[in-house]
CSV table of C-alpha atoms in Angstrom, one decimal:
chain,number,residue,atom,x,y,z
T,1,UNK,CA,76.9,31.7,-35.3
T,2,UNK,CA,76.2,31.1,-31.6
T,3,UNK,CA,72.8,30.4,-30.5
T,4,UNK,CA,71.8,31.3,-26.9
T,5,UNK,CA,68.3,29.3,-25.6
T,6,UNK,CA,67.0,30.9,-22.4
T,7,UNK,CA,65.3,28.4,-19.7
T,8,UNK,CA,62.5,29.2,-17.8
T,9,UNK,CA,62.7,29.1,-14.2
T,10,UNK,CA,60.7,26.1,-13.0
T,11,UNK,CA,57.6,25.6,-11.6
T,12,UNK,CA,57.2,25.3,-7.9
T,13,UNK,CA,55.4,21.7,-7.5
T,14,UNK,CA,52.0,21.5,-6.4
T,15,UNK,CA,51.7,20.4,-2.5
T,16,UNK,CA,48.2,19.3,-2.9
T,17,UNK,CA,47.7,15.5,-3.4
T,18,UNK,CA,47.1,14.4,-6.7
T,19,UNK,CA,43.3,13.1,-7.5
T,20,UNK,CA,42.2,15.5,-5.0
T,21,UNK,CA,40.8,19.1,-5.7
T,22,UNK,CA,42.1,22.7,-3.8
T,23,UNK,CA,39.5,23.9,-1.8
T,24,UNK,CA,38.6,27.3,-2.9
T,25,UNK,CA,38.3,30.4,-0.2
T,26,UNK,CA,34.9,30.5,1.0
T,27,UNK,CA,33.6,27.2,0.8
T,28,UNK,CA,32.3,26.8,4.1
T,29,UNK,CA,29.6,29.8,3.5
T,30,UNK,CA,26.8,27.7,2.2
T,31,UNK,CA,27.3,24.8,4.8
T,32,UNK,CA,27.0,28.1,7.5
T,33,UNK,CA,24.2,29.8,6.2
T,34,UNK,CA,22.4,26.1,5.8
T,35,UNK,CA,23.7,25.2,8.8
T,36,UNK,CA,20.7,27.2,11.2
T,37,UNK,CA,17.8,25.6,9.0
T,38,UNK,CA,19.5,22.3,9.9
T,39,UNK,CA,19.3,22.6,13.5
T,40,UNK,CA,16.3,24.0,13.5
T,41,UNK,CA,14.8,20.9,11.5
T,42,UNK,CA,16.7,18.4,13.9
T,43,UNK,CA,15.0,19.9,17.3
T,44,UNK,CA,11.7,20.8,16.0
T,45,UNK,CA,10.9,17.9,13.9
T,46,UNK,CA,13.6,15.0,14.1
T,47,UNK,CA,13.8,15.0,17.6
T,48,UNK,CA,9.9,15.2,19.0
T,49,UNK,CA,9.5,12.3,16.3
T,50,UNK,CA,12.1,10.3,17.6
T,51,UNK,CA,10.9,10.6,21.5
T,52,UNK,CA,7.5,9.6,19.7
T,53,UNK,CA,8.9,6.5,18.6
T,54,UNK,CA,10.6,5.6,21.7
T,55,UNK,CA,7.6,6.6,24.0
T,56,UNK,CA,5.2,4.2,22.1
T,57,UNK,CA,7.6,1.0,23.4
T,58,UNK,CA,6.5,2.4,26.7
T,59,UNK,CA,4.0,2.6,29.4
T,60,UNK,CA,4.0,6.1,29.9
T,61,UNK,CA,0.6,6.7,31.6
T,62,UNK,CA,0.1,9.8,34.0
T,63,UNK,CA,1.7,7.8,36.9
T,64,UNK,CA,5.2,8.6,34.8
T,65,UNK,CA,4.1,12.0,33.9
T,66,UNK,CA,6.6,13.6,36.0
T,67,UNK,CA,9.4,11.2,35.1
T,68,UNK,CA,8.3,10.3,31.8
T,69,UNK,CA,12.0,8.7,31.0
T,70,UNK,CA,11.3,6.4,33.9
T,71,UNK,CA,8.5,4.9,32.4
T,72,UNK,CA,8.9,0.8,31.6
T,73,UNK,CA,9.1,-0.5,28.6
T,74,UNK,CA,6.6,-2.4,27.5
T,75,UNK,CA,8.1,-3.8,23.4
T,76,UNK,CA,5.3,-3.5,21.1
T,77,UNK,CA,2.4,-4.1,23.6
T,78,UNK,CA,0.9,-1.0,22.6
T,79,UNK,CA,0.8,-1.9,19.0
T,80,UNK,CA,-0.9,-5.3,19.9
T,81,UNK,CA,-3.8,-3.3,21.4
T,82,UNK,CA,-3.7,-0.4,18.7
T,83,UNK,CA,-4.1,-3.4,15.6
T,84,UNK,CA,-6.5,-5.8,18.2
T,85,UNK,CA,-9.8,-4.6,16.2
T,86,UNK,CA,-11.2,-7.3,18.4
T,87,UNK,CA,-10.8,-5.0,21.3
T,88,UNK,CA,-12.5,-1.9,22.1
T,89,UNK,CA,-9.7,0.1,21.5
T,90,UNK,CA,-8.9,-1.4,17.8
T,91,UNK,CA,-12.3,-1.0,17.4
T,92,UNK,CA,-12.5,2.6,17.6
T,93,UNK,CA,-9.4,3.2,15.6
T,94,UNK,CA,-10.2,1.2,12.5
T,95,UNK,CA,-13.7,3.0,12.9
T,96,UNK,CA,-11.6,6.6,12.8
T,97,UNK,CA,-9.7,5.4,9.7
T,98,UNK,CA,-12.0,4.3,7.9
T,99,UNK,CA,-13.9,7.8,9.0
T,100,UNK,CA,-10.9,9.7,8.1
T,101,UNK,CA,-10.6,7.9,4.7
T,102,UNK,CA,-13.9,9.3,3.6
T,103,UNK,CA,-13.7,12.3,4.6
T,104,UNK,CA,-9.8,12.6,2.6
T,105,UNK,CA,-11.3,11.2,-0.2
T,106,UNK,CA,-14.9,13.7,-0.5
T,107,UNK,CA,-12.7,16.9,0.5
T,108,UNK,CA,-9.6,16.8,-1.6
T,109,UNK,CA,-11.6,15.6,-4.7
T,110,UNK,CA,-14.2,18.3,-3.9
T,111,UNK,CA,-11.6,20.8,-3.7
T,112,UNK,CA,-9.8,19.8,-6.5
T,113,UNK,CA,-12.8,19.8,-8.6
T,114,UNK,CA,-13.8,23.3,-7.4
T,115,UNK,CA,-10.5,24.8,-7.6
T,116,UNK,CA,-10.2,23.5,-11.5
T,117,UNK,CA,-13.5,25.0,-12.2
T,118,UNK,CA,-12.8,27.7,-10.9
T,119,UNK,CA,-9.1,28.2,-12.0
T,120,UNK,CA,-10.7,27.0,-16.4
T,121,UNK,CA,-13.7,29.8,-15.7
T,122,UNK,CA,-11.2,32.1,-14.7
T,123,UNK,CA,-8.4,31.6,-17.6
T,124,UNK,CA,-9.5,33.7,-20.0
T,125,UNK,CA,-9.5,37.5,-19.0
T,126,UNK,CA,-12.6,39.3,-18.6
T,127,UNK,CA,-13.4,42.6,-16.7
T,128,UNK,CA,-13.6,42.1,-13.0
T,129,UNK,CA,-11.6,38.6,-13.0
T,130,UNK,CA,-9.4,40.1,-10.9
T,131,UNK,CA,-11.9,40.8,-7.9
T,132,UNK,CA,-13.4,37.1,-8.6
T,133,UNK,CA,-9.4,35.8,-7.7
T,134,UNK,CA,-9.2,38.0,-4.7
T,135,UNK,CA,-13.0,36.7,-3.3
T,136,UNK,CA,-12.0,33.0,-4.0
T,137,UNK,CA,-9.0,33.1,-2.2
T,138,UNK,CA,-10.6,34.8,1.3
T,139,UNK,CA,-11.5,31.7,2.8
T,140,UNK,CA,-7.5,30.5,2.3
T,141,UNK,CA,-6.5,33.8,3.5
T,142,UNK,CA,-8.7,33.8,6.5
T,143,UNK,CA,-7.1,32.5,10.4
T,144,UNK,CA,-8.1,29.0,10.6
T,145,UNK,CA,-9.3,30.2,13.9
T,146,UNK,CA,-11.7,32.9,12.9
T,147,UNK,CA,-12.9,31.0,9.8
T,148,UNK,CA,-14.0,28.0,11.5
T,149,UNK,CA,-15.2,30.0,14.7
T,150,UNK,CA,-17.7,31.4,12.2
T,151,UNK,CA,-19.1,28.3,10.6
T,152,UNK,CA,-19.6,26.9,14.3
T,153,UNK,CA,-22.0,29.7,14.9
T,154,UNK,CA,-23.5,29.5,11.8
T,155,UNK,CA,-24.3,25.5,12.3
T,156,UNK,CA,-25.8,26.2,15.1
T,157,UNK,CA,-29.0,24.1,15.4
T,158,UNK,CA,-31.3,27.3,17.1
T,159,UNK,CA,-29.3,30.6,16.7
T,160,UNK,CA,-26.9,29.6,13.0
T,161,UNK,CA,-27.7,30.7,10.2
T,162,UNK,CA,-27.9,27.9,7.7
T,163,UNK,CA,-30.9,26.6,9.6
T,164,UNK,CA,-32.7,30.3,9.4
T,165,UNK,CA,-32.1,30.1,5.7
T,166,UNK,CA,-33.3,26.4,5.0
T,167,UNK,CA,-35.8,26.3,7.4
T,168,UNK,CA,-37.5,29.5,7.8
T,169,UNK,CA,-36.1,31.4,4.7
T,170,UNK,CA,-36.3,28.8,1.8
T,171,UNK,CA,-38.3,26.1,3.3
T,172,UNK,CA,-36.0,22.9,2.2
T,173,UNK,CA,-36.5,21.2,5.8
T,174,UNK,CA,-39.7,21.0,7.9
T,175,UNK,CA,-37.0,21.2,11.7
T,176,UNK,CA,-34.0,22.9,12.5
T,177,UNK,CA,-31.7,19.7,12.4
T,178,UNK,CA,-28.3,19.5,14.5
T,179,UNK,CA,-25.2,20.1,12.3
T,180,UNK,CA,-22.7,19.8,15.0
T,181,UNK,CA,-23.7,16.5,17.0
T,182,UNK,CA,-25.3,13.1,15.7
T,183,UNK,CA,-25.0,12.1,12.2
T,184,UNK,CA,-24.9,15.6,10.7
T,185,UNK,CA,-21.4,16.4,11.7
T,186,UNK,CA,-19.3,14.5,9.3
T,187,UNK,CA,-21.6,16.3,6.6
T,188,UNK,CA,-20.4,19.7,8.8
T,189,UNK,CA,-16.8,18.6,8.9
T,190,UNK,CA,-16.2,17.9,4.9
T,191,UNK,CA,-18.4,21.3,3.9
T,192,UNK,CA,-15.9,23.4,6.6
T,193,UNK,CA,-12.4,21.6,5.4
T,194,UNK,CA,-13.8,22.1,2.0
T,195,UNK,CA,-14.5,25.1,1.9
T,196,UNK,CA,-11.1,26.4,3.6
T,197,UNK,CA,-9.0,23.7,1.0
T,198,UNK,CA,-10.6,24.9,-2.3
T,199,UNK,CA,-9.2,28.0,-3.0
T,200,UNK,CA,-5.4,26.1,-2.5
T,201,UNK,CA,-6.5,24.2,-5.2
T,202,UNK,CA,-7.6,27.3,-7.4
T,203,UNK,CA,-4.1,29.1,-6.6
T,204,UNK,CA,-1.9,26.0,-7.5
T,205,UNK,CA,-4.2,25.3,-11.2
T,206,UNK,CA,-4.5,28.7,-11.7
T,207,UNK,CA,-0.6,29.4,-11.5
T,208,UNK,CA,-0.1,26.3,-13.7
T,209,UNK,CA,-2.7,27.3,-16.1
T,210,UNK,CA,-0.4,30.7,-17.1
T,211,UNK,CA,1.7,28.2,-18.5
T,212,UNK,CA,-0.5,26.7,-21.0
T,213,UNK,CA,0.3,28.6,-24.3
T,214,UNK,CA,-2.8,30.2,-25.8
T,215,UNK,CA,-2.1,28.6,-29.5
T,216,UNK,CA,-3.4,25.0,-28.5
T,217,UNK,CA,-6.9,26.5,-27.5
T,218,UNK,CA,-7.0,28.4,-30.8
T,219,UNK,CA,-5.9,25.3,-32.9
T,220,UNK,CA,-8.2,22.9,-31.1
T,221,UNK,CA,-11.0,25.5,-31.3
T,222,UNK,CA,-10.0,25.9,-35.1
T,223,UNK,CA,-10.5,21.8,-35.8
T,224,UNK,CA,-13.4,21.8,-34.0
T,225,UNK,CA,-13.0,21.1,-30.5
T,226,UNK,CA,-15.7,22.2,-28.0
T,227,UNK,CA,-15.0,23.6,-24.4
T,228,UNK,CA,-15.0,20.1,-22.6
T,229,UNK,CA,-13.0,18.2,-25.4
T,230,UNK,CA,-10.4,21.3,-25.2
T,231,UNK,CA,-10.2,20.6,-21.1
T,232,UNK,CA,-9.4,16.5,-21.5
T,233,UNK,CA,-7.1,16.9,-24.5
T,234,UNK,CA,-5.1,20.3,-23.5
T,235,UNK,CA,-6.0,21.7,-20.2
T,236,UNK,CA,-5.7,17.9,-17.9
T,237,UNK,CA,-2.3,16.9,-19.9
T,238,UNK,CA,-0.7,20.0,-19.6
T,239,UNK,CA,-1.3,20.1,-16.4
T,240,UNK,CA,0.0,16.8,-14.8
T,241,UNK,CA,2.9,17.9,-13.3
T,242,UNK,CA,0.8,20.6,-11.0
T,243,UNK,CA,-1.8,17.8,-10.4
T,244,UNK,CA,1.0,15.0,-9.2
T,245,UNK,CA,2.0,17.7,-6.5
T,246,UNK,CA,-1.3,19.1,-5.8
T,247,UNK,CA,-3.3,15.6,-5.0
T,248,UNK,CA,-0.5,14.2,-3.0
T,249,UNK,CA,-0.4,17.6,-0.9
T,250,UNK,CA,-4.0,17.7,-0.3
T,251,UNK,CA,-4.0,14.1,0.6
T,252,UNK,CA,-1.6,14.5,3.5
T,253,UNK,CA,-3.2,18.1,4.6
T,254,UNK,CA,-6.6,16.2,4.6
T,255,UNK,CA,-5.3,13.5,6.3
T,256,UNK,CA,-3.9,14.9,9.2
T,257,UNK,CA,-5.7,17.9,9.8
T,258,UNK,CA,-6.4,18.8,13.6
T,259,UNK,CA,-7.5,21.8,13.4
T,260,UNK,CA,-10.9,22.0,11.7
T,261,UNK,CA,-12.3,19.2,13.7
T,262,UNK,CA,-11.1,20.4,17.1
T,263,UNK,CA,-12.4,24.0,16.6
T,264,UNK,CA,-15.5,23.2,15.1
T,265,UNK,CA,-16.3,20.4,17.3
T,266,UNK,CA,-14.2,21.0,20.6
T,267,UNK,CA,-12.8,18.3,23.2
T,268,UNK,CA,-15.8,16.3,22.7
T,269,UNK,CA,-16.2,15.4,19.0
T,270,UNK,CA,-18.8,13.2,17.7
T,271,UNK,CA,-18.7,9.6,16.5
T,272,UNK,CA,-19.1,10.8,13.4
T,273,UNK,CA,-16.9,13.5,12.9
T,274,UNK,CA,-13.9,11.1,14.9
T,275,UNK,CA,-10.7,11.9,12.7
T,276,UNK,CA,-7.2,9.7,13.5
T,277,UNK,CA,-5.5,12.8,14.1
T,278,UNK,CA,-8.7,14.0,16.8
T,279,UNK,CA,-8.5,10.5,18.3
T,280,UNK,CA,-5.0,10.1,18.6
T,281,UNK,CA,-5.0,13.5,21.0
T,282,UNK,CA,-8.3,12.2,22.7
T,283,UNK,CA,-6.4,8.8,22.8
T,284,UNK,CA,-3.5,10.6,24.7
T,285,UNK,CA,-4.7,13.9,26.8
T,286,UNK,CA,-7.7,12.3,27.7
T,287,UNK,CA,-7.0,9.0,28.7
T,288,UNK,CA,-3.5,10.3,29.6
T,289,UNK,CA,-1.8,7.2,28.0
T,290,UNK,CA,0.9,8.4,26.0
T,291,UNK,CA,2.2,5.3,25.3
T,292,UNK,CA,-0.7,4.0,22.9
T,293,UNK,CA,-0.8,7.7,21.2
T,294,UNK,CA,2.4,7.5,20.4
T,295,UNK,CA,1.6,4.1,19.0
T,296,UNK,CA,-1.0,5.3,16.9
T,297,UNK,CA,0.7,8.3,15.8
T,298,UNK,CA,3.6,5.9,14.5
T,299,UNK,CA,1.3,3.7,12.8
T,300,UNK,CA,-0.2,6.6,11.2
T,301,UNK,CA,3.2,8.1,9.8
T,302,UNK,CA,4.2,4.7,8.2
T,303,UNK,CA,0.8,4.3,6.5
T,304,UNK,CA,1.0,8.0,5.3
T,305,UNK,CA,5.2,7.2,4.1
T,306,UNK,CA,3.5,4.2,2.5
T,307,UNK,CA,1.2,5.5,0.2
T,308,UNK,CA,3.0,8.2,-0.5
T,309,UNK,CA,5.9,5.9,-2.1
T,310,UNK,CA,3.4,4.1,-3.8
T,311,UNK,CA,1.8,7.2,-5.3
T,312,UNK,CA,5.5,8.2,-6.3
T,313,UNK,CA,6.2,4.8,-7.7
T,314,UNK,CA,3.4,4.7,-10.2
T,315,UNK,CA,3.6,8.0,-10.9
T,316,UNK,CA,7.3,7.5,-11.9
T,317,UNK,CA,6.7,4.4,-13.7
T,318,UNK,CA,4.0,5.8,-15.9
T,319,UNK,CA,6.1,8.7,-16.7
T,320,UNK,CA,8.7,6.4,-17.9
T,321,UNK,CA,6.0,5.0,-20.4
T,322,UNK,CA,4.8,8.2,-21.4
């Protein structure tokens, strides 16, 4: 009996190299549709930072305004004078640091603490806790413009309204005290930012707190546990990961905010009220010496890239120990 076995045609070998995978159709899409963001990243914020870097190893004054790339390099002169805090100008920037330290520290751990307040108060579901969440978030949905336009009229020493109600209304102060000049306007400044940063706070806890699973309340309330025990043992862990992100974000926001002092106080800010970011513009638009702004701002960015690794770095660590 004859048997017959049929071959298969062969297989065409592959022309593509071995080790190396076939691009499929299409795979240039997301590199296109990324590809906008990119560029718009590199001009708006890459490049201004780099001419920042090069201007502060210059002497770029107003006599090289209208050729500013003509102005002469000077190495890190203006970083001598910027860290000299024998010098005036040392002087006044470690005194703005230091200023702006305080004032991080009072309003993000003011607003945190009246955001987590407010977010715990507002966990549990009542009638009309809907129109509470609406009110505490005006002053974040407010213009920074308008909202700070407002408390400069009402800080005003003879026609604002905080001195009508503490002097005249309630009687807590014998003279209508200046809240905008003097010694009162860092007070001023931290009750403003404050008040516009809390209600951040209160969105970012309160979205985090949806995630907390009603059953560890009930258990802890079930063995005992009162309201504040029930907030250090559930509420505080189980929200870590929203803290880490919250604190860090506040901290840089805080840090670097422009606007509140320069609307509240104007061009001419007081001593007291002399945030970096407020004296690094004076520093540069008023004495029209670019080259020490620049200077500053850089020293300000690697102290901010600084503690920010270290806050990730011991934050990682004590995850890992966790």
């Amino acid at each position: 009996m004859a048997t017959t076995t049929s071959t298969a045609p062969p297989v065409p070998a592959s022309r593509t190299v071995p080790g190396r995978r076939r691009r499929r159709s299409g795979w240039w899409l997301p590199y296109a549709l990324l590809a906008p963001a990119v560029l718009l990243e590199v001009f708006i914020h890459l490049v201004p930072m780099l001419t920042g870097i090069w201007m502060s190893f210059t002497q770029l004054t107003r006599f090289f305004i209208r050729d500013w790339t003509s102005a002469p390099f000077v190495g890190l002169r203006n970083y001598q004078v910027a860290l000299d805090f024998d010098g005036a100008v040392g002087r006044s920037l470690l005194s703005s640091f230091a200023i702006t330290c305080a004032y991080t520290v009072l309003v993000a751990g003011v607003a945190w603490a009246l955001g987590m307040a407010a977010a715990v108060a507002l966990q549990r579901p009542f009638r009309g806790r809907a129109a509470f969440r609406t009110l505490f978030l005006v002053p974040y949905a407010l213009p920074v413009y308008a909202g700070i336009v407002t408390w400069n009229f009402m800080l005003q020493r003879d026609t604002g309204v905080i001195n009508q109600l503490l002097v005249e209304d309630l009687g807590v102060l014998d003279e209508r005290p200046f809240w905008l000049i003097g010694g009162h306007a860092f007070a001023s400044i931290v009750i403003v930012a404050t008040w516009r940063l809390w209600p951040f706070a209160f969105l970012m806890l309160t979205a985090g707190l949806q995630s907390v699973p009603d059953d560890l309340y009930e258990a802890a309330a079930m063995d005992g546990a009162h309201a504040f025990r029930s907030w250090w043992s559930i509420t505080l862990p189980m929200l870590r990961p929203v803290n880490m992100v919250l604190v860090l974000v506040m901290f840089l926001w805080v840090f670097n905010d422009f606007n509140t002092p320069y609307v509240l106080f104007g061009t001419s800010q007081p001593a007291a009220g002399d945030l970096i970011s407020f004296h690094i513009y004076n520093a540069s638009f008023l004495t029209w010496n670019f080259g020490a702004g620049a200077a500053m701002s850089v020293l300000l960015l690697l102290f901010l890239l600084l503690v920010t690794g270290i806050y990730l770095i011991a934050l990682n660590r004590r995850s890992r120990r966790a």
